[in-house]
Short mmCIF file of C-alpha atoms in Angstrom, two decimals:
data_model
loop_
_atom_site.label_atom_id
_atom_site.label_comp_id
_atom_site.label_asym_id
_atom_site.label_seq_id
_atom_site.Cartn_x
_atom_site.Cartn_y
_atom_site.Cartn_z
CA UNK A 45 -21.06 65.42 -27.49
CA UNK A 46 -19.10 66.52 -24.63
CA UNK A 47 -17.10 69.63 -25.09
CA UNK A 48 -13.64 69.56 -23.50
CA UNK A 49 -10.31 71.59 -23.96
CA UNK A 50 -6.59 70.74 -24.21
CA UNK A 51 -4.86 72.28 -21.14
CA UNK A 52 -1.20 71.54 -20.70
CA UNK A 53 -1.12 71.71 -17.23
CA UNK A 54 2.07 74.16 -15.76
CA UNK A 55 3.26 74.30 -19.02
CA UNK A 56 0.48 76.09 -20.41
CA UNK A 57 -0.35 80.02 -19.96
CA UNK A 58 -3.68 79.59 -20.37
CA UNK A 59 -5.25 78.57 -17.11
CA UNK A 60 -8.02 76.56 -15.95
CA UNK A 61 -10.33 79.77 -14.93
CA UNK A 62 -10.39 80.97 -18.36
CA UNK A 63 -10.71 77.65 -19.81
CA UNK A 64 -14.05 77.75 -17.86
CA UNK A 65 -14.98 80.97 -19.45
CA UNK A 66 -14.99 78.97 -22.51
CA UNK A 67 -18.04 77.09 -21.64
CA UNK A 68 -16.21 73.49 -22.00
CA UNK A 69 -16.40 71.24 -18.92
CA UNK A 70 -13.71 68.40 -19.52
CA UNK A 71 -10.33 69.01 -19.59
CA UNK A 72 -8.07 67.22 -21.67
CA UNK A 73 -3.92 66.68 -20.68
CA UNK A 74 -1.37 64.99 -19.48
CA UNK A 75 1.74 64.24 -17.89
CA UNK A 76 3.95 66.17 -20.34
CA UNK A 77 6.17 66.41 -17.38
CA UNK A 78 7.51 62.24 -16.94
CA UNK A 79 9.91 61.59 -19.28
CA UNK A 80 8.61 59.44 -22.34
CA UNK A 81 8.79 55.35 -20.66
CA UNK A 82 8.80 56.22 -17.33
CA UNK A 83 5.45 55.17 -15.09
CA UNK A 84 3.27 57.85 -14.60
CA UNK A 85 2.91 57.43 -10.34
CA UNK A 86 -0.72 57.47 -9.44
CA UNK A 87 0.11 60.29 -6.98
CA UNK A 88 0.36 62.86 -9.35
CA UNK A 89 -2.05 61.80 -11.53
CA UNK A 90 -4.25 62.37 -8.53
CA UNK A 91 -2.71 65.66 -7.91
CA UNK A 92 -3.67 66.43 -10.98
CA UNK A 93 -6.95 65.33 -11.39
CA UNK A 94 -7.72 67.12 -7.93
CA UNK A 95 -6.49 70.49 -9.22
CA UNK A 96 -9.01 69.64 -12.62
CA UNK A 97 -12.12 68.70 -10.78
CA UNK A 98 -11.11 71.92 -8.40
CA UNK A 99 -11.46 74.20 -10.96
CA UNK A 100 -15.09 72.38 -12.29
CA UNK A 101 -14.29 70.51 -15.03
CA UNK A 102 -14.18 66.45 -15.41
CA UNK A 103 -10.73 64.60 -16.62
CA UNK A 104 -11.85 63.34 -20.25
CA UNK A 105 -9.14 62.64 -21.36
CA UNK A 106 -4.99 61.71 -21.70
CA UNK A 107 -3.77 63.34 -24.29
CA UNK A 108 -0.94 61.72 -24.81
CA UNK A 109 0.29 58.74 -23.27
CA UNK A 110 3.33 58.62 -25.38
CA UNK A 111 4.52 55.72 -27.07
CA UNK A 112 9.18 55.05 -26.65
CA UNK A 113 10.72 55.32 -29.97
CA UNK A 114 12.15 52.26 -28.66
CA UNK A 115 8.48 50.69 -29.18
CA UNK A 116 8.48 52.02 -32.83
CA UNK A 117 11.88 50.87 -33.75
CA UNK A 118 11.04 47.05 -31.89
CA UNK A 119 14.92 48.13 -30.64
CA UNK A 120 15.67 45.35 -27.92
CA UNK A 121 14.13 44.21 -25.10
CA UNK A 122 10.82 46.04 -24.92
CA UNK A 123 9.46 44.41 -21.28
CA UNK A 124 10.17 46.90 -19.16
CA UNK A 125 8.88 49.56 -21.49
CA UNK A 126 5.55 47.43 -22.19
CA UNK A 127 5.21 46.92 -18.65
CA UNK A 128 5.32 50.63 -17.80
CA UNK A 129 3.43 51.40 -20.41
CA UNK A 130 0.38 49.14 -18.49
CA UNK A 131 1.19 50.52 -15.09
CA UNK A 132 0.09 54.00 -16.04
CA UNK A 133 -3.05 52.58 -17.61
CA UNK A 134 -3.78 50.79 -14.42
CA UNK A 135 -2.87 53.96 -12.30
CA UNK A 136 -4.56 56.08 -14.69
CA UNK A 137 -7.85 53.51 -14.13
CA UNK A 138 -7.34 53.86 -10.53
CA UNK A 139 -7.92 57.68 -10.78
CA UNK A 140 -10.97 57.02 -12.70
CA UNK A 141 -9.57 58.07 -16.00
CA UNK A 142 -10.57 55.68 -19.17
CA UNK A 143 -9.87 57.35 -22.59
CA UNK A 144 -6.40 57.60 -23.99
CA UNK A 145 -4.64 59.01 -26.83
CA UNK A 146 -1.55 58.21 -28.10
CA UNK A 147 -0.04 58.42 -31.72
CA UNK A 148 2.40 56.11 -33.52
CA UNK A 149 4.21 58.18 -35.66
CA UNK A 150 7.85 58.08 -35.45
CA UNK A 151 10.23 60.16 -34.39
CA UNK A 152 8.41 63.47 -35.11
CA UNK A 153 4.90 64.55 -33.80
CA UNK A 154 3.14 67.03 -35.83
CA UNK A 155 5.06 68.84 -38.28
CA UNK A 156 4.72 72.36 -39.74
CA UNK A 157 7.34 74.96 -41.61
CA UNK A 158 5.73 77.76 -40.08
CA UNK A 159 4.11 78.55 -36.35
CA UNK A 160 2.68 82.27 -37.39
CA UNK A 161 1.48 82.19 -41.16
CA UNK A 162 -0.67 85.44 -41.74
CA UNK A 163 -4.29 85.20 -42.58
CA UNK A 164 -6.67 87.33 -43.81
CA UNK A 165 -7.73 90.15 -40.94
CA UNK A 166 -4.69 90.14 -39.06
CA UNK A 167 -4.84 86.76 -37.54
CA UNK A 168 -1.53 84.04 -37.54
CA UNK A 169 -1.99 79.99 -37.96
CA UNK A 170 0.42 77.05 -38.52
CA UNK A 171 1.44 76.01 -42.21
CA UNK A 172 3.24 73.51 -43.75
CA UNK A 173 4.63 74.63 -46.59
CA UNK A 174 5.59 71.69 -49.14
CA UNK A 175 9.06 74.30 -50.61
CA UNK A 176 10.57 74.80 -47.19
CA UNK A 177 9.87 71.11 -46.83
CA UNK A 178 11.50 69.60 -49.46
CA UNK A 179 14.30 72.41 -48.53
CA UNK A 180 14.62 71.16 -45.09
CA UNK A 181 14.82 67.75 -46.43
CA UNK A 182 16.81 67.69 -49.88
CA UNK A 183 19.58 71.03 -49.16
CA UNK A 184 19.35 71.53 -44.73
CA UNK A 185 19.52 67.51 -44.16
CA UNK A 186 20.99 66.09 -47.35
CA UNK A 187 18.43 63.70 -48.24
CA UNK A 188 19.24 63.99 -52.14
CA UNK A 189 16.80 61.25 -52.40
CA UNK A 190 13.38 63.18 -50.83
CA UNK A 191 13.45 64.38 -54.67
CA UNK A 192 11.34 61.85 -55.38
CA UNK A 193 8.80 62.57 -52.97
CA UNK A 194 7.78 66.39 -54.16
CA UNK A 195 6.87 66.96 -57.39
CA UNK A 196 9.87 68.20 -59.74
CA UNK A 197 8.52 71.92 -59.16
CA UNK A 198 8.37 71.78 -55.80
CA UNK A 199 12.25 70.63 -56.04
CA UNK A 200 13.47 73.78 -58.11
CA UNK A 201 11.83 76.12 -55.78
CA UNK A 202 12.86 74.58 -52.83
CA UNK A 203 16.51 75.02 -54.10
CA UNK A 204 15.65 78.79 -54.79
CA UNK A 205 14.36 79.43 -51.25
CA UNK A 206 17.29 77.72 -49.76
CA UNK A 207 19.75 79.48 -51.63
CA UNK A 208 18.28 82.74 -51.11
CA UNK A 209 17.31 81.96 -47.13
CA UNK A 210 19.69 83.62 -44.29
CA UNK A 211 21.04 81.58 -41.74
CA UNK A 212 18.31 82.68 -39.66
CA UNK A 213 15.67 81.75 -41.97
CA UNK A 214 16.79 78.36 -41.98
CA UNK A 215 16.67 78.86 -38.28
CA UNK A 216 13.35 79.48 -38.02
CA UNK A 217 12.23 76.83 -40.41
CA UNK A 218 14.14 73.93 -38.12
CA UNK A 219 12.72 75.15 -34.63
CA UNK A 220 9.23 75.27 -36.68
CA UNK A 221 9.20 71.78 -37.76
CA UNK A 222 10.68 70.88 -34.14
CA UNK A 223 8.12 72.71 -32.33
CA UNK A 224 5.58 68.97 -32.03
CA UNK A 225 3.78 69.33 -28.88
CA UNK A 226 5.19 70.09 -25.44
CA UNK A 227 6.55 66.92 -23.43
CA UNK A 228 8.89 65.81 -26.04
CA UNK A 229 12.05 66.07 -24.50
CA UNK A 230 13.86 65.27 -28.04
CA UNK A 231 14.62 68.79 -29.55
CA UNK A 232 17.39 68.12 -32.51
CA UNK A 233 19.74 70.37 -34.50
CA UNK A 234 20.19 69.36 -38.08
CA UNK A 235 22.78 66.67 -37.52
CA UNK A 236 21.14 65.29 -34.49
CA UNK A 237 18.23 64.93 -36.57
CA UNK A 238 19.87 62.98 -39.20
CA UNK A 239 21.66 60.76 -37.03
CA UNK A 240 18.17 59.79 -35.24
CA UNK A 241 16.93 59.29 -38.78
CA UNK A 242 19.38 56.42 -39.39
CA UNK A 243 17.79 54.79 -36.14
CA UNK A 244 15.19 54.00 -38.52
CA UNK A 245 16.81 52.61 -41.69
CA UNK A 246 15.76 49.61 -42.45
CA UNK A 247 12.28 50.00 -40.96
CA UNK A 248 9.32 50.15 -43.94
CA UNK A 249 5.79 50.53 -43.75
CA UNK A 250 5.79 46.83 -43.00
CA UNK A 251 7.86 46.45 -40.20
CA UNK A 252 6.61 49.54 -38.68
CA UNK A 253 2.96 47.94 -38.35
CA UNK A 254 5.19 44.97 -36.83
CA UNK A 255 5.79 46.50 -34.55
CA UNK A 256 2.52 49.00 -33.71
CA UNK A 257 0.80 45.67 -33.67
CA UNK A 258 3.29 44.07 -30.84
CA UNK A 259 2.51 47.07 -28.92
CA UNK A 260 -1.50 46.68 -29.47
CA UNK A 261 -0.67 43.08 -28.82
CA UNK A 262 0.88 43.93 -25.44
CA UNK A 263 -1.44 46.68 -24.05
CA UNK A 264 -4.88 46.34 -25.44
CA UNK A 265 -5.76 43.28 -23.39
CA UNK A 266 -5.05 45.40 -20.26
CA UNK A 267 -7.23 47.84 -21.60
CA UNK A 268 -9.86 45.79 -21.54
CA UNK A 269 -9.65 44.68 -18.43
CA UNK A 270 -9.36 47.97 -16.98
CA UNK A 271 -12.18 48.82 -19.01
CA UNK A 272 -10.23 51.82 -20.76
CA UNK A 273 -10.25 52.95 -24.13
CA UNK A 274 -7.23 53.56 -26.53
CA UNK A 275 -7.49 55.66 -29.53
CA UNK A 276 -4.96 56.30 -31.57
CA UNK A 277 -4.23 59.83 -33.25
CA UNK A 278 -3.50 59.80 -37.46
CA UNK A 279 -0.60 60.85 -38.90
CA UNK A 280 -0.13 64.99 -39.51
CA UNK A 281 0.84 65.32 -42.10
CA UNK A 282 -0.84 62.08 -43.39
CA UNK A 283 1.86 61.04 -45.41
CA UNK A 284 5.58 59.99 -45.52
CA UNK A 285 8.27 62.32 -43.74
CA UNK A 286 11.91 62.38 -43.34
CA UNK A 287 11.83 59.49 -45.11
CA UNK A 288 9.68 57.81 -42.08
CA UNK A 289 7.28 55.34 -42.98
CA UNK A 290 3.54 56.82 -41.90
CA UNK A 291 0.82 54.12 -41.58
CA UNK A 292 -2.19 56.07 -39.95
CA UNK A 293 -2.91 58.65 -42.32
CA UNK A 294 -6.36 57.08 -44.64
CA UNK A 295 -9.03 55.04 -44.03
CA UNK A 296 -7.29 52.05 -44.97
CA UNK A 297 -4.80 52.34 -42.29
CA UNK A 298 -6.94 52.56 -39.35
CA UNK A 299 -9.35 49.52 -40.98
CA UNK A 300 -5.94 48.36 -40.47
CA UNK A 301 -5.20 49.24 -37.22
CA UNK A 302 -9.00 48.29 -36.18
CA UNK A 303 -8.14 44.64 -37.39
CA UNK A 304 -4.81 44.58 -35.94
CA UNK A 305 -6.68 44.10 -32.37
CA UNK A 306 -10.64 43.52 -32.81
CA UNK A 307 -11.41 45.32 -29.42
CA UNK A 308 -13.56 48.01 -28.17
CA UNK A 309 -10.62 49.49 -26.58
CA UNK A 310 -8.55 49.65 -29.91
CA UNK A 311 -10.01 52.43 -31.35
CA UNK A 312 -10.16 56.06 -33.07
CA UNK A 313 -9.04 59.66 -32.52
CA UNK A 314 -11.07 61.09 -35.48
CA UNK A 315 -8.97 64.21 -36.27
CA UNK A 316 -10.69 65.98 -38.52
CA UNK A 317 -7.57 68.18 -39.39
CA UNK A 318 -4.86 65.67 -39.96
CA UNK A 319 -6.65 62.78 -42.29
CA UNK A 320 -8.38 66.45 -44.07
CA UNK A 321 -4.70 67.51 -45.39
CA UNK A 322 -4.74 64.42 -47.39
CA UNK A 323 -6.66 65.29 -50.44
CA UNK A 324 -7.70 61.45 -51.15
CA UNK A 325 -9.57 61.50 -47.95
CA UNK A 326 -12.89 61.79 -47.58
CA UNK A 327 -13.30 62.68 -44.27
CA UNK A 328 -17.18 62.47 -43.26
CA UNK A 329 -16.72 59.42 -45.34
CA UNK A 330 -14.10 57.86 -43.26
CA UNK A 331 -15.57 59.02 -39.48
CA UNK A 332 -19.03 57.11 -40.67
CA UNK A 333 -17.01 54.20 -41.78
CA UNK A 334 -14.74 53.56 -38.46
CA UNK A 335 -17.47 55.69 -36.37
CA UNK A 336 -18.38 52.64 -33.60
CA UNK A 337 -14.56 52.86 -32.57
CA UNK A 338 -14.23 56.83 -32.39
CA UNK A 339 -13.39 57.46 -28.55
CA UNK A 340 -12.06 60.85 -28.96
CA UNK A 341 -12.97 63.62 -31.50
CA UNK A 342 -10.35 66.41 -32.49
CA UNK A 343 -12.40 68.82 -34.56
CA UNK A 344 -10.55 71.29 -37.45
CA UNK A 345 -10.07 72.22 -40.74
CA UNK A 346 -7.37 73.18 -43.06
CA UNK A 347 -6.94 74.65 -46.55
CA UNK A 348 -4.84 72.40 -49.13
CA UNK A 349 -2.71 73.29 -52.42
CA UNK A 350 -2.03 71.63 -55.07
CA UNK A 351 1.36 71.44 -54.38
CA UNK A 352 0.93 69.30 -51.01
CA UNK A 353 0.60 72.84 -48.69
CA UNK A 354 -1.79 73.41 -46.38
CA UNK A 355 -2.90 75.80 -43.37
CA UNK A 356 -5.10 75.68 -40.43
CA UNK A 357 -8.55 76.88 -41.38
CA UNK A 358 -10.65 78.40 -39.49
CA UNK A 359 -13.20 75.55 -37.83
CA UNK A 360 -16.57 76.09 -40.36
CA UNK A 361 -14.32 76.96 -43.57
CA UNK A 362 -11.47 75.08 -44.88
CA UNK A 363 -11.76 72.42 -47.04
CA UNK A 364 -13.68 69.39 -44.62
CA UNK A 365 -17.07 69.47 -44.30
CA UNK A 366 -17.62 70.30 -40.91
CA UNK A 367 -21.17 69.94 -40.53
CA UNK A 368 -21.36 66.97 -42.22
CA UNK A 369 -18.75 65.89 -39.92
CA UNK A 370 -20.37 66.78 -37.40
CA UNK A 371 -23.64 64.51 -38.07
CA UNK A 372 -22.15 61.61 -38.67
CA UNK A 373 -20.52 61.86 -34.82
CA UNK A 374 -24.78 62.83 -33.67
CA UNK A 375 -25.64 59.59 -35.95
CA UNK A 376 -23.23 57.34 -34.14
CA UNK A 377 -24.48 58.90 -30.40
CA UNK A 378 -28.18 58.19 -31.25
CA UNK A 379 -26.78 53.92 -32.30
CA UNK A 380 -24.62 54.09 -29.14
CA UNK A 381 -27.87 54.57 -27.28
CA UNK A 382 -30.23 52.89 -28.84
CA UNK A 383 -27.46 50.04 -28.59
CA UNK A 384 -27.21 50.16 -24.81
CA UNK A 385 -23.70 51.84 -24.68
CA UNK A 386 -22.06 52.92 -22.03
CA UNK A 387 -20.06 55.44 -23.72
CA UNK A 388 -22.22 56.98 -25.98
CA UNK A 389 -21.04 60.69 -25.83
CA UNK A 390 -18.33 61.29 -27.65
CA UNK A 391 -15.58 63.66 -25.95
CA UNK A 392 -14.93 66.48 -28.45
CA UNK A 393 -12.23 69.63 -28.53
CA UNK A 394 -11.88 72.71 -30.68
CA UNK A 395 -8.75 71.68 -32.27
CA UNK A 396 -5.44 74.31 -32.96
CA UNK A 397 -6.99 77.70 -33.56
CA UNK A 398 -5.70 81.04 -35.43
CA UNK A 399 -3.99 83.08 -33.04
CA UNK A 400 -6.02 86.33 -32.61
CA UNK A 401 -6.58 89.89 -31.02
CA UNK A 402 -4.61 89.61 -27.46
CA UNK A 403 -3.70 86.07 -28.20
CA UNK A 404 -1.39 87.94 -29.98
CA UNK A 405 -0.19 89.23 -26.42
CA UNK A 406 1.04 86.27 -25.04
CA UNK A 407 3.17 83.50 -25.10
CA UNK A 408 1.22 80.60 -25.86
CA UNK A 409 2.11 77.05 -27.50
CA UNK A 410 1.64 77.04 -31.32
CA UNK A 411 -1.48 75.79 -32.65
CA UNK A 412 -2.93 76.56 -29.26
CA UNK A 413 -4.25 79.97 -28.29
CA UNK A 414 -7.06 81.11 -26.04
CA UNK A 415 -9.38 82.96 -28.51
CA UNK A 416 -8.64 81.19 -31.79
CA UNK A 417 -10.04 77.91 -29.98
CA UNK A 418 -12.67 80.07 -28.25
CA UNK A 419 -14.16 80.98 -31.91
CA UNK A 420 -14.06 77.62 -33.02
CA UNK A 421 -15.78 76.04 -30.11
CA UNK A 422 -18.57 78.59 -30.07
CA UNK A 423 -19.11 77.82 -34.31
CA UNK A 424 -18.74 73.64 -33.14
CA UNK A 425 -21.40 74.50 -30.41
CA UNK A 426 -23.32 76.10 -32.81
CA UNK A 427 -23.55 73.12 -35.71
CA UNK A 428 -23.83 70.69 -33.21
CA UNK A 429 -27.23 72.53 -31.61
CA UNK A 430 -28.26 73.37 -34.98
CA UNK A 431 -27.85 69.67 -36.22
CA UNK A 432 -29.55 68.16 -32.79
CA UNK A 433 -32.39 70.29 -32.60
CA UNK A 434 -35.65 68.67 -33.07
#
């Protein structure tokens, strides 16, 4: 497996010498900078590639290539947007650059209620907490009818913790769940967020694989000639949001997704982290079942409740077996060979991390410190020599 590292480029405080202190050797990023649509120009793609292979590492990977809400919606004439979409493929094939991520969840990227939830020792990670949820939806946004999607608990506390929450509390719980990943030049307040919401009535799980399979439809076959691979990224949290139909979040979806274009270059990210905070999901399961289309590994755990909460574990606890994980990815590297593959390593990356000792210290993107990911690499290294030696 090939150990690489999710570096945002001059948005991130972390910088490519200490990355290297890590031990990983691919770097994982992208153009956060280029506005979500526009072509990424094969200039500074190069630019950046140079400044990666400066610093000794390899490009592995584009994490993300985002996908225009216009795409999701099917809103209009989509050429322009398509055909962007397959210039930066092309220019990112030009550079040498072959594996992409991208996600197709809409409107919202992750989601969490809270960037710094203590754990035990002194250490912070991110949480989504099902009460400030249903809060956020049912009292901050009005969406009387997101009752129905917590259980009738869930509901009465919410409606405590709003009612007791200071303006600054509720504050803190909107920039948390609009935190996503850097790049996404959409920030909303709470009415900007409800008016993009209504963007999307009238779109169901139905029409919303409509449309992810026009895309795949569109940019797949110029995947394959570039000889690239796509993989998309599930759902976190795997389940409906907002009121936003989710349809990457179980095993079922991306069987679905896999069918949608029957192509080597329509595959996986296997995140280990998002399909683990739905409790149906059998993870190990589910990466040996899809596990000839995984192009991209993200690699974490998380701790659930009963309730529909759940945290960022650390890498080797939480409730995903990680070592059993783990072999399933070595199993599907030993067919790749014996098959003849070309890509038979599997690009891997310590995935979010607790915030810990000086990461503490600085001011570094949520989910994504220096020594939180440190520890969890050095305990993935460590299962993954364990499991291949001998």
């Amino acid at each position: 497996m090939i150990e690489t590292w999710r570096w945002y480029g001059d948005l991130d405080a972390i910088s490519l010498a200490e990355i290297a202190q890590t031990g990983a050797r691919g770097i994982v990023t992208a153009l956060h900078e280029v506005p979500y649509g526009e072509v990424w120009p094969s200039h500074t793609i190069a630019e950046r590639k140079a400044r990666i292979i400066d610093a000794g590492f390899s490009w592995e990977v584009v994490e993300s290539l985002p996908v225009h809400e216009r795409i999701k919606k099917g809103d209009g004439d989509l050429s322009q947007l398509f055909a962007n979409y397959r210039q930066s493929l092309a220019n990112l094939a030009g550079q040498g650059v072959k594996t992409v991520c991208y996600n197709f969840m809409p409107l919202l990227d992750w989601t969490r209620t809270d960037l710094t939830a203590p754990v035990a020792g002194g250490a912070t990670c991110l949480r989504f907490e099902a009460v400030r949820m249903a809060a956020f939806e049912i009292h901050m946004l009005g969406r009387q009818v997101a009752e129905n999607d917590y259980s009738a608990d869930v509901v009465v506390q919410a409606g405590v913790w709003f009612q007791q929450a200071t303006q600054a509390n509720r504050d803190t719980l909107l920039a948390a769940i609009m935190a996503g990943l850097p790049g996404a030049f959409d920030r909303y307040d709470v009415n900007g967020l409800r008016d993009a919401l209504t963007q999307y009535d009238g779109i169901d799980r139905a029409g919303l694989r409509a449309n992810y399979k026009r895309f795949l439809d569109e940019v797949i076959p110029t995947a394959e000639e570039l000889g690239m691979r796509l993989c998309v990224h599930p759902d976190d949290p795997p389940r409906d949001i907002l009121g936003l139909p989710r349809i990457v979040s179980n095993g079922d979806d991306l069987d679905w997704v896999l069918g949608a274009y029957d192509s080597p270059a329509n595959g996986i990210t296997l995140c280990s982290g998002s399909l683990g905070a739905n409790p149906q999901n059998d993870v190990p399961a589910i990466a040996a079942r899809v596990a000839d289309r995984i192009h991209f590994a993200h690699l974490r755990n998380v701790h659930k409740d009963p309730d529909g909460s759940f945290e960022e574990a650390a890498h080797l606890d939480g409730d995903t077996d990680m070592v059993a994980l783990i072999a399933v990815l070595l199993a599907e590297q030993k067919r790749r060979l014996a098959a003849g593959r070309e890509d038979v390593l599997i690009p891997f990356r310590p995935d979010h991390g607790h915030h810990m000792l000086s990461d503490h210290e600085r001011d570094l993107i949520p989910g994504y410190p220096l020594i939180g990911r440190l520890r969890g690499l050095a305990e993935l290294r460590g299962v993954i020599q364990g499991l291949s030696h001998g």
